[in-house]
Amino acid sequence: MRAILAAALLVATPALAAPKPDPQLSGVAKDVSEARLRSTIEKLVGFGTRHTLSDRASDTRGIGAAERWAASEFEALSKACGGCLEVAVPKQTFTGRRVPQPTEIGAILAIQKGTTDPDRVIVISGHIDSRVSDPMNATADAPGANDDASGVAAVMEAARVLSKHRFPATLVYAALEGEEQGLYGGKVLAAFAKARGWRVEANLNNDIVGNIHGAGGETVRDRVRVFAEGTKSVETPEQASQRRYNGGEVDSPSRNLARFADALAERQAADLGQLDVMMVYRTDRFGRGGDQVEMLAAGFPAIRVTEAAEHYDRQHQDLRTENGRVYGDTIEGVDFPYLARVTRLNVMTMAALARAPAPPEGVKIEGAVSPDTKVSWTAVPGATGYRVHWRGTTEPQWSKARDTTATSETLKGVVIDDWFFGVSSVAADGSESPVVFPGPAGSFVSVAPAPPAN
């Protein structure tokens, strides 16, 4: 009987049709400028080094000069949009393994307040600091053109493009210090978000996004990697027990953000020059990390955007030539057409998230020992409808869906045991939130555990 019901379902519910390209998203994508990206990287490289422990007093060299310049650029963008950006540089003092003396480390932020849902926040970030082979060498030239001036250039270009528009949710553009010394800028950003009471829906962390030539000799122009954690960093033991039994290992909010970006890249392929999103089911590259890790530790959904083919001679290296082999992270290693495509993906993803309603909360499923599955959730302000999704448990993307204006839907003949389920909210203009998997494993709202008492 189950096989008959499943066969009938496949006939009654065909695979989701590919949506048409969105002209508003195409518009913001077309506004991205290769020339502006190049200009930003040239300026950042021109500071000589941006090591976190480098000179903070000079106007021309070191992290202090870079910080002040980035803040002034955000201020200029704010002036151009009639004061639409609040510029803030929150700082904390850290001492650690790579910060031997107490040092103030900051996050340079431009905050574009949302029109109707300002506490819901979409963040794009990149780290402004750089380093050479010795992570403690704060005086040698460390141009950091790709790691990570490319990410900061994407952040600043996103601010320039998107500050011309207005969105229900708040957009935050973040250039972070201290990544190379221990992800300190990510800590500052996460603490600032919590202090402001932000509901961070997404952090798109761009780190190493401008190179197309891999260490093995390959050239990859048409693919970008998006890393996303599986189970939540803030998952409690009780939640882990529930998730292990009922599923959710591949459906954290971060994973569904990655699916959102992947689906958008397919939908807007003409705007991206066929840039494919390669979803990677890891928090970051093997044994490595970026500032999104600290956002995840604070309970905020986050993904890492990184080029498909890294060249390790151009990362964390002293500038030198040995046996005819050139080392160092210089601007010659940045491919600007590729960086522009990655930036367009970021800009469209931010716009799509910020204009859509918030992801649903309270998503749950019922249907044990039943041929049907009931999916329910709480109403979302600004949503005019909802989309119930389901897919086979080994499928990477949501493949089936049904629309409704209610806050529950019973899927006849869909056995709860055999599928994964989720819900997205939909606005009157058709814009759609990321999909939310049922229960704590998939909820976009999480609470990080309190730090241990001293």
Short mmCIF file of C-alpha atoms in Angstrom, two decimals:
data_model
loop_
_atom_site.label_atom_id
_atom_site.label_comp_id
_atom_site.label_asym_id
_atom_site.label_seq_id
_atom_site.Cartn_x
_atom_site.Cartn_y
_atom_site.Cartn_z
CA MET A 1 0.00 0.00 0.00
CA ARG A 2 2.80 2.43 0.89
CA ALA A 3 4.44 1.86 -2.49
CA ILE A 4 1.13 2.63 -4.22
CA LEU A 5 0.71 5.85 -2.20
CA ALA A 6 4.27 6.91 -2.95
CA ALA A 7 3.81 6.30 -6.66
CA ALA A 8 0.58 8.31 -6.64
CA LEU A 9 2.33 11.16 -4.81
CA LEU A 10 5.09 11.35 -7.40
CA VAL A 11 2.48 11.72 -10.14
CA ALA A 12 0.41 14.28 -8.19
CA THR A 13 3.41 16.34 -7.03
CA PRO A 14 5.94 16.89 -9.81
CA ALA A 15 9.40 18.24 -9.12
CA LEU A 16 9.53 21.98 -8.49
CA ALA A 17 9.62 24.04 -11.65
CA ALA A 18 12.60 26.36 -11.98
CA PRO A 19 11.49 29.91 -11.08
CA LYS A 20 12.05 32.73 -13.54
CA PRO A 21 14.92 35.19 -12.99
CA ASP A 22 14.02 38.11 -10.74
CA PRO A 23 14.51 41.52 -12.42
CA GLN A 24 15.11 43.37 -9.13
CA LEU A 25 17.92 40.98 -8.21
CA SER A 26 19.31 41.28 -11.73
CA GLY A 27 19.36 45.03 -11.27
CA VAL A 28 21.49 45.00 -8.13
CA ALA A 29 23.81 42.41 -9.69
CA LYS A 30 24.44 44.61 -12.73
CA ASP A 31 25.44 47.51 -10.47
CA VAL A 32 28.51 45.64 -9.16
CA SER A 33 31.68 47.23 -10.54
CA GLU A 34 34.94 45.40 -11.23
CA ALA A 35 36.70 48.77 -11.22
CA ARG A 36 35.45 49.53 -7.69
CA LEU A 37 36.55 46.11 -6.46
CA ARG A 38 40.02 46.68 -7.91
CA SER A 39 40.26 50.17 -6.42
CA THR A 40 39.40 48.87 -2.94
CA ILE A 41 41.99 46.10 -3.08
CA GLU A 42 44.65 48.46 -4.41
CA LYS A 43 44.00 50.81 -1.52
CA LEU A 44 44.15 48.04 1.08
CA VAL A 45 47.34 46.58 -0.40
CA GLY A 46 48.82 50.08 -0.33
CA PHE A 47 48.85 50.09 3.47
CA GLY A 48 51.86 47.74 3.30
CA THR A 49 50.70 45.49 6.11
CA ARG A 50 47.36 45.23 7.88
CA HIS A 51 48.59 42.87 10.56
CA THR A 52 46.47 43.20 13.69
CA LEU A 53 49.55 44.02 15.80
CA SER A 54 50.97 46.53 13.28
CA ASP A 55 51.15 50.31 13.58
CA ARG A 56 47.90 51.97 14.66
CA ALA A 57 49.12 55.57 14.63
CA SER A 58 50.43 55.98 11.09
CA ASP A 59 48.12 57.50 8.47
CA THR A 60 49.68 55.49 5.65
CA ARG A 61 50.76 52.09 6.94
CA GLY A 62 49.33 49.43 9.23
CA ILE A 63 46.01 48.29 10.62
CA GLY A 64 45.13 51.66 12.15
CA ALA A 65 45.32 53.46 8.81
CA ALA A 66 43.32 50.68 7.13
CA GLU A 67 40.65 50.81 9.83
CA ARG A 68 40.22 54.56 9.59
CA TRP A 69 40.10 54.43 5.80
CA ALA A 70 37.42 51.72 5.80
CA ALA A 71 35.31 53.70 8.26
CA SER A 72 35.69 56.85 6.12
CA GLU A 73 34.58 54.91 3.03
CA PHE A 74 31.44 53.77 4.83
CA GLU A 75 30.84 57.35 5.93
CA ALA A 76 31.11 58.53 2.31
CA LEU A 77 28.62 55.87 1.20
CA SER A 78 26.27 57.00 3.97
CA LYS A 79 26.48 60.59 2.79
CA ALA A 80 25.67 59.44 -0.75
CA CYS A 81 22.49 57.67 0.43
CA GLY A 82 21.27 60.51 2.65
CA GLY A 83 22.65 59.16 5.92
CA CYS A 84 21.20 55.66 5.48
CA LEU A 85 24.24 54.00 7.08
CA GLU A 86 25.23 54.09 10.74
CA VAL A 87 28.99 53.63 10.96
CA ALA A 88 30.31 52.00 14.14
CA VAL A 89 33.69 50.60 15.15
CA PRO A 90 33.11 48.51 18.29
CA LYS A 91 36.27 47.20 19.94
CA GLN A 92 37.31 44.77 22.64
CA THR A 93 40.68 44.22 24.30
CA PHE A 94 42.11 40.73 23.83
CA THR A 95 45.17 38.83 25.03
CA GLY A 96 45.80 35.38 23.58
CA ARG A 97 48.18 32.96 21.91
CA ARG A 98 48.81 35.30 18.97
CA VAL A 99 48.08 38.50 20.89
CA PRO A 100 50.73 38.50 23.65
CA GLN A 101 49.91 41.99 24.96
CA PRO A 102 46.44 43.43 25.63
CA THR A 103 45.32 44.82 22.27
CA GLU A 104 42.19 46.58 21.13
CA ILE A 105 40.68 44.75 18.14
CA GLY A 106 37.70 46.08 16.26
CA ALA A 107 35.00 45.53 13.69
CA ILE A 108 34.30 48.31 11.18
CA LEU A 109 30.55 48.24 10.58
CA ALA A 110 28.06 50.05 8.35
CA ILE A 111 24.47 49.41 9.45
CA GLN A 112 21.58 49.96 7.02
CA LYS A 113 18.47 49.91 9.17
CA GLY A 114 15.49 47.95 7.89
CA THR A 115 12.22 49.71 7.18
CA THR A 116 9.72 47.40 8.90
CA ASP A 117 11.70 44.61 10.63
CA PRO A 118 14.90 46.34 11.77
CA ASP A 119 15.90 43.78 14.42
CA ARG A 120 16.13 41.07 11.76
CA VAL A 121 19.65 41.35 10.39
CA ILE A 122 21.57 40.09 7.35
CA VAL A 123 25.38 40.45 7.67
CA ILE A 124 28.11 40.30 5.05
CA SER A 125 31.66 40.16 6.42
CA GLY A 126 35.30 39.88 5.43
CA HIS A 127 38.49 40.36 7.45
CA ILE A 128 40.67 43.39 6.89
CA ASP A 129 43.83 42.13 8.62
CA SER A 130 46.67 40.32 6.83
CA ARG A 131 49.77 38.28 7.68
CA VAL A 132 52.89 36.59 6.28
CA SER A 133 54.53 33.25 7.09
CA ASP A 134 55.15 34.08 10.75
CA PRO A 135 51.76 35.02 12.24
CA MET A 136 53.56 37.25 14.76
CA ASN A 137 55.48 39.28 12.15
CA ALA A 138 53.72 42.65 12.29
CA THR A 139 56.30 44.68 10.34
CA ALA A 140 56.95 42.84 7.06
CA ASP A 141 54.93 43.72 3.98
CA ALA A 142 51.74 41.63 4.02
CA PRO A 143 49.59 42.81 1.09
CA GLY A 144 46.78 40.33 1.77
CA ALA A 145 45.24 41.02 -1.64
CA ASN A 146 43.14 37.88 -1.77
CA ASP A 147 43.23 36.92 1.93
CA ASP A 148 41.23 38.91 2.61
CA ALA A 149 41.15 42.25 0.81
CA SER A 150 39.00 40.43 -1.74
CA GLY A 151 36.37 39.74 0.93
CA VAL A 152 36.49 43.32 2.22
CA ALA A 153 36.13 44.60 -1.35
CA ALA A 154 33.00 42.46 -1.73
CA VAL A 155 31.66 43.87 1.55
CA MET A 156 32.26 47.48 0.53
CA GLU A 157 30.84 46.97 -2.94
CA ALA A 158 27.75 45.35 -1.44
CA ALA A 159 27.36 48.43 0.76
CA ARG A 160 27.67 50.76 -2.23
CA VAL A 161 25.13 48.84 -4.32
CA LEU A 162 22.54 47.93 -1.69
CA SER A 163 22.55 51.27 0.16
CA LYS A 164 20.72 52.66 -2.89
CA HIS A 165 17.73 50.48 -2.01
CA ARG A 166 15.49 49.95 1.02
CA PHE A 167 14.63 46.61 2.60
CA PRO A 168 12.39 45.42 5.44
CA ALA A 169 15.34 43.82 7.27
CA THR A 170 18.57 45.48 8.38
CA LEU A 171 21.75 44.96 6.37
CA VAL A 172 25.15 45.07 8.07
CA TYR A 173 28.46 45.42 6.20
CA ALA A 174 31.42 44.31 8.34
CA ALA A 175 35.20 44.54 7.90
CA LEU A 176 36.73 42.58 10.77
CA GLU A 177 40.16 42.80 12.38
CA GLY A 178 42.06 40.05 14.15
CA GLU A 179 40.97 37.05 12.08
CA GLU A 180 44.50 35.83 11.50
CA GLN A 181 45.32 36.10 15.20
CA GLY A 182 42.34 34.08 16.43
CA LEU A 183 38.99 35.11 14.88
CA TYR A 184 38.80 38.07 17.24
CA GLY A 185 36.85 40.30 14.88
CA GLY A 186 34.16 37.64 14.66
CA LYS A 187 33.93 37.70 18.45
CA VAL A 188 33.52 41.48 18.44
CA LEU A 189 30.82 41.29 15.76
CA ALA A 190 28.90 38.56 17.60
CA ALA A 191 29.05 40.47 20.91
CA PHE A 192 27.88 43.67 19.22
CA ALA A 193 24.96 41.83 17.59
CA LYS A 194 23.87 40.42 20.94
CA ALA A 195 24.19 43.78 22.67
CA ARG A 196 21.98 45.35 19.99
CA GLY A 197 19.40 42.57 20.33
CA TRP A 198 19.73 41.61 16.67
CA ARG A 199 18.05 38.48 15.31
CA VAL A 200 20.81 37.60 12.86
CA GLU A 201 19.19 35.57 10.10
CA ALA A 202 22.37 35.16 8.08
CA ASN A 203 26.07 35.94 8.11
CA LEU A 204 27.71 35.64 4.69
CA ASN A 205 31.41 35.53 5.54
CA ASN A 206 33.59 36.13 2.48
CA ASP A 207 37.15 34.96 3.01
CA ILE A 208 39.50 34.34 0.05
CA VAL A 209 37.11 34.95 -2.84
CA GLY A 210 39.19 36.38 -5.70
CA ASN A 211 41.55 33.72 -7.10
CA ILE A 212 40.91 31.21 -9.90
CA HIS A 213 44.25 29.35 -10.05
CA GLY A 214 44.64 26.39 -7.72
CA ALA A 215 47.78 25.05 -6.09
CA GLY A 216 47.57 21.95 -8.27
CA GLY A 217 47.60 23.91 -11.52
CA GLU A 218 43.85 23.89 -12.12
CA THR A 219 41.88 26.97 -13.16
CA VAL A 220 38.29 27.30 -11.88
CA ARG A 221 36.28 30.32 -12.99
CA ASP A 222 32.75 28.95 -12.77
CA ARG A 223 32.43 27.67 -9.21
CA VAL A 224 32.45 29.04 -5.67
CA ARG A 225 32.34 27.02 -2.47
CA VAL A 226 29.81 27.69 0.29
CA PHE A 227 30.67 26.00 3.59
CA ALA A 228 27.90 25.41 6.14
CA GLU A 229 27.88 23.64 9.50
CA GLY A 230 25.72 20.55 9.94
CA THR A 231 24.63 20.36 13.54
CA LYS A 232 24.47 23.62 15.44
CA SER A 233 27.41 24.79 17.51
CA VAL A 234 24.92 25.73 20.25
CA GLU A 235 22.98 22.46 20.24
CA THR A 236 22.19 21.18 23.75
CA PRO A 237 22.57 17.50 24.71
CA GLU A 238 18.79 17.14 24.77
CA GLN A 239 18.47 18.67 21.31
CA ALA A 240 21.27 16.44 20.04
CA SER A 241 19.44 13.35 21.28
CA GLN A 242 16.26 14.42 19.49
CA ARG A 243 18.15 15.25 16.31
CA ARG A 244 20.06 11.97 16.23
CA TYR A 245 16.79 10.06 16.35
CA ASN A 246 14.58 12.15 14.05
CA GLY A 247 17.09 13.75 11.69
CA GLY A 248 18.38 17.24 11.09
CA GLU A 249 22.11 16.59 10.68
CA VAL A 250 22.07 18.24 7.24
CA ASP A 251 19.34 20.81 7.92
CA SER A 252 20.78 23.43 10.24
CA PRO A 253 19.75 26.98 9.31
CA SER A 254 23.25 27.44 7.91
CA ARG A 255 22.77 24.48 5.57
CA ASN A 256 19.43 25.88 4.43
CA LEU A 257 21.12 29.24 3.84
CA ALA A 258 23.58 27.42 1.57
CA ARG A 259 20.65 25.81 -0.26
CA PHE A 260 19.06 29.26 -0.58
CA ALA A 261 22.22 30.68 -2.20
CA ASP A 262 22.57 27.62 -4.45
CA ALA A 263 18.99 27.87 -5.70
CA LEU A 264 19.38 31.62 -6.24
CA ALA A 265 22.55 31.08 -8.29
CA GLU A 266 20.67 28.70 -10.57
CA ARG A 267 17.73 31.08 -10.87
CA GLN A 268 19.93 34.10 -11.65
CA ALA A 269 22.54 32.22 -13.71
CA ALA A 270 22.52 34.83 -16.46
CA ASP A 271 23.58 37.50 -13.93
CA LEU A 272 26.46 35.42 -12.61
CA GLY A 273 28.03 34.15 -15.80
CA GLN A 274 27.11 30.59 -14.86
CA LEU A 275 28.75 30.71 -11.44
CA ASP A 276 27.88 27.44 -9.73
CA VAL A 277 27.50 27.25 -5.95
CA MET A 278 29.25 24.16 -4.60
CA MET A 279 27.70 23.40 -1.21
CA VAL A 280 30.26 21.90 1.15
CA TYR A 281 28.90 20.08 4.20
CA ARG A 282 31.55 21.40 6.59
CA THR A 283 31.77 24.45 8.83
CA ASP A 284 34.98 25.46 7.04
CA ARG A 285 37.88 23.92 5.14
CA PHE A 286 39.40 20.88 6.81
CA GLY A 287 41.15 21.92 10.03
CA ARG A 288 40.79 25.63 9.23
CA GLY A 289 38.45 28.41 10.28
CA GLY A 290 37.06 31.88 9.65
CA ASP A 291 35.08 34.55 11.43
CA GLN A 292 31.77 32.82 10.73
CA VAL A 293 32.79 30.27 13.39
CA GLU A 294 32.36 32.91 16.10
CA MET A 295 28.95 33.89 14.76
CA LEU A 296 27.91 30.23 14.85
CA ALA A 297 29.19 29.98 18.43
CA ALA A 298 26.87 32.87 19.32
CA GLY A 299 23.89 30.99 17.86
CA PHE A 300 23.66 32.91 14.57
CA PRO A 301 23.26 31.14 11.20
CA ALA A 302 26.38 31.67 9.08
CA ILE A 303 28.09 30.39 5.95
CA ARG A 304 31.59 30.84 4.54
CA VAL A 305 32.01 31.85 0.89
CA THR A 306 35.39 30.87 -0.58
CA GLU A 307 36.85 30.46 -4.06
CA ALA A 308 36.80 26.95 -5.54
CA ALA A 309 40.56 26.59 -6.11
CA GLU A 310 42.89 27.97 -3.44
CA HIS A 311 46.57 28.65 -4.15
CA TYR A 312 48.54 28.07 -0.96
CA ASP A 313 51.70 29.80 -2.27
CA ARG A 314 49.59 32.97 -2.13
CA GLN A 315 48.33 32.59 1.43
CA HIS A 316 50.22 33.38 4.65
CA GLN A 317 53.53 33.65 2.81
CA ASP A 318 56.52 36.00 2.97
CA LEU A 319 56.97 37.84 -0.32
CA ARG A 320 59.78 35.98 -2.10
CA THR A 321 60.88 33.93 -5.09
CA GLU A 322 62.53 30.54 -4.47
CA ASN A 323 63.74 28.30 -7.30
CA GLY A 324 61.65 30.26 -9.75
CA ARG A 325 58.51 29.85 -7.61
CA VAL A 326 56.76 33.07 -6.57
CA TYR A 327 55.23 33.33 -3.11
CA GLY A 328 53.02 36.01 -1.61
CA ASP A 329 49.46 37.32 -1.62
CA THR A 330 49.74 40.13 -4.16
CA ILE A 331 47.12 41.75 -6.37
CA GLU A 332 48.41 39.82 -9.38
CA GLY A 333 46.73 36.76 -7.87
CA VAL A 334 43.25 38.32 -7.96
CA ASP A 335 40.97 37.67 -10.94
CA PHE A 336 38.55 40.60 -10.97
CA PRO A 337 35.88 39.17 -13.30
CA TYR A 338 35.62 36.19 -10.93
CA LEU A 339 35.55 38.39 -7.84
CA ALA A 340 32.78 40.44 -9.43
CA ARG A 341 30.69 37.30 -10.01
CA VAL A 342 31.14 36.21 -6.40
CA THR A 343 30.21 39.71 -5.23
CA ARG A 344 27.07 39.63 -7.37
CA LEU A 345 26.07 36.37 -5.73
CA ASN A 346 26.48 37.98 -2.30
CA VAL A 347 24.58 41.12 -3.25
CA MET A 348 21.65 39.18 -4.70
CA THR A 349 21.55 36.81 -1.72
CA MET A 350 21.48 39.70 0.75
CA ALA A 351 18.76 41.50 -1.21
CA ALA A 352 16.66 38.34 -1.53
CA LEU A 353 16.93 37.59 2.19
CA ALA A 354 16.33 41.15 3.34
CA ARG A 355 13.20 41.77 1.27
CA ALA A 356 11.57 38.41 2.11
CA PRO A 357 9.61 37.78 5.31
CA ALA A 358 11.43 36.22 8.25
CA PRO A 359 11.78 32.43 8.26
CA PRO A 360 8.91 30.74 10.12
CA GLU A 361 9.29 29.77 13.77
CA GLY A 362 7.73 26.95 15.72
CA VAL A 363 7.89 24.53 12.79
CA LYS A 364 6.84 21.01 13.78
CA ILE A 365 5.70 17.80 12.11
CA GLU A 366 3.22 15.13 13.20
CA GLY A 367 2.21 11.85 11.64
CA ALA A 368 3.68 8.84 13.41
CA VAL A 369 1.87 5.59 12.42
CA SER A 370 -0.15 7.53 9.84
CA PRO A 371 -0.18 7.63 6.03
CA ASP A 372 -0.26 11.46 6.21
CA THR A 373 2.06 14.15 7.59
CA LYS A 374 0.94 17.38 9.22
CA VAL A 375 3.32 20.36 9.15
CA SER A 376 2.56 23.42 11.28
CA TRP A 377 4.23 26.71 12.25
CA THR A 378 3.50 30.13 13.70
CA ALA A 379 2.38 33.08 11.58
CA VAL A 380 5.10 35.41 10.24
CA PRO A 381 4.49 39.19 10.09
CA GLY A 382 4.60 40.38 6.49
CA ALA A 383 4.03 36.94 4.99
CA THR A 384 1.00 36.50 2.73
CA GLY A 385 1.55 32.78 2.36
CA TYR A 386 3.80 29.84 3.08
CA ARG A 387 5.44 27.03 1.14
CA VAL A 388 5.66 23.55 2.62
CA HIS A 389 8.68 21.68 1.27
CA TRP A 390 9.72 18.06 1.38
CA ARG A 391 12.49 15.96 -0.13
CA GLY A 392 13.90 12.45 0.06
CA THR A 393 16.24 12.05 3.01
CA THR A 394 19.27 11.65 0.71
CA GLU A 395 18.41 14.52 -1.67
CA PRO A 396 20.62 17.63 -1.38
CA GLN A 397 17.90 20.14 -2.38
CA TRP A 398 14.20 20.57 -1.64
CA SER A 399 12.40 18.91 -4.54
CA LYS A 400 8.66 19.11 -3.77
CA ALA A 401 6.47 21.87 -2.40
CA ARG A 402 2.92 22.99 -1.77
CA ASP A 403 1.65 26.52 -1.18
CA THR A 404 -0.85 27.55 1.47
CA THR A 405 -2.13 30.65 3.23
CA ALA A 406 -2.77 28.75 6.49
CA THR A 407 -0.27 27.99 9.25
CA SER A 408 -0.55 24.24 8.88
CA GLU A 409 -0.81 21.76 6.03
CA THR A 410 -1.63 18.06 5.96
CA LEU A 411 0.19 16.20 3.21
CA LYS A 412 -2.01 13.28 2.28
CA GLY A 413 -0.16 10.11 1.40
CA VAL A 414 3.21 11.54 2.45
CA VAL A 415 4.58 9.24 5.13
CA ILE A 416 6.54 11.12 7.80
CA ASP A 417 9.16 8.34 8.04
CA ASP A 418 10.33 8.66 4.43
CA TRP A 419 10.87 12.39 3.88
CA PHE A 420 12.44 15.51 5.34
CA PHE A 421 10.15 18.53 5.69
CA GLY A 422 10.45 22.30 5.95
CA VAL A 423 8.53 25.56 5.60
CA SER A 424 9.35 28.94 4.08
CA SER A 425 7.40 32.19 4.30
CA VAL A 426 6.36 34.05 1.15
CA ALA A 427 5.62 37.75 0.61
CA ALA A 428 3.05 39.30 -1.71
CA ASP A 429 5.73 39.95 -4.34
CA GLY A 430 6.76 36.28 -4.30
CA SER A 431 10.00 36.75 -2.36
CA GLU A 432 10.64 33.77 -0.13
CA SER A 433 12.59 33.10 3.06
CA PRO A 434 15.00 30.21 3.51
CA VAL A 435 13.41 26.88 4.37
CA VAL A 436 13.15 26.00 8.06
CA PHE A 437 13.52 22.37 9.15
CA PRO A 438 11.26 21.35 12.07
CA GLY A 439 12.41 21.62 15.66
CA PRO A 440 15.53 23.08 17.29
CA ALA A 441 17.85 21.52 14.70
CA GLY A 442 16.47 23.76 11.97
CA SER A 443 15.29 26.86 13.82
CA PHE A 444 16.84 30.15 12.73
CA VAL A 445 16.50 31.45 16.28
CA SER A 446 18.95 29.86 18.73
CA VAL A 447 20.40 30.78 22.08
CA ALA A 448 24.11 30.31 22.66
CA PRO A 449 25.06 28.71 25.99
CA ALA A 450 26.21 31.14 28.66
CA PRO A 451 29.99 31.35 29.13
CA PRO A 452 31.34 29.49 32.16
CA ALA A 453 31.52 31.46 35.38
CA ASN A 454 34.95 32.74 36.42
#
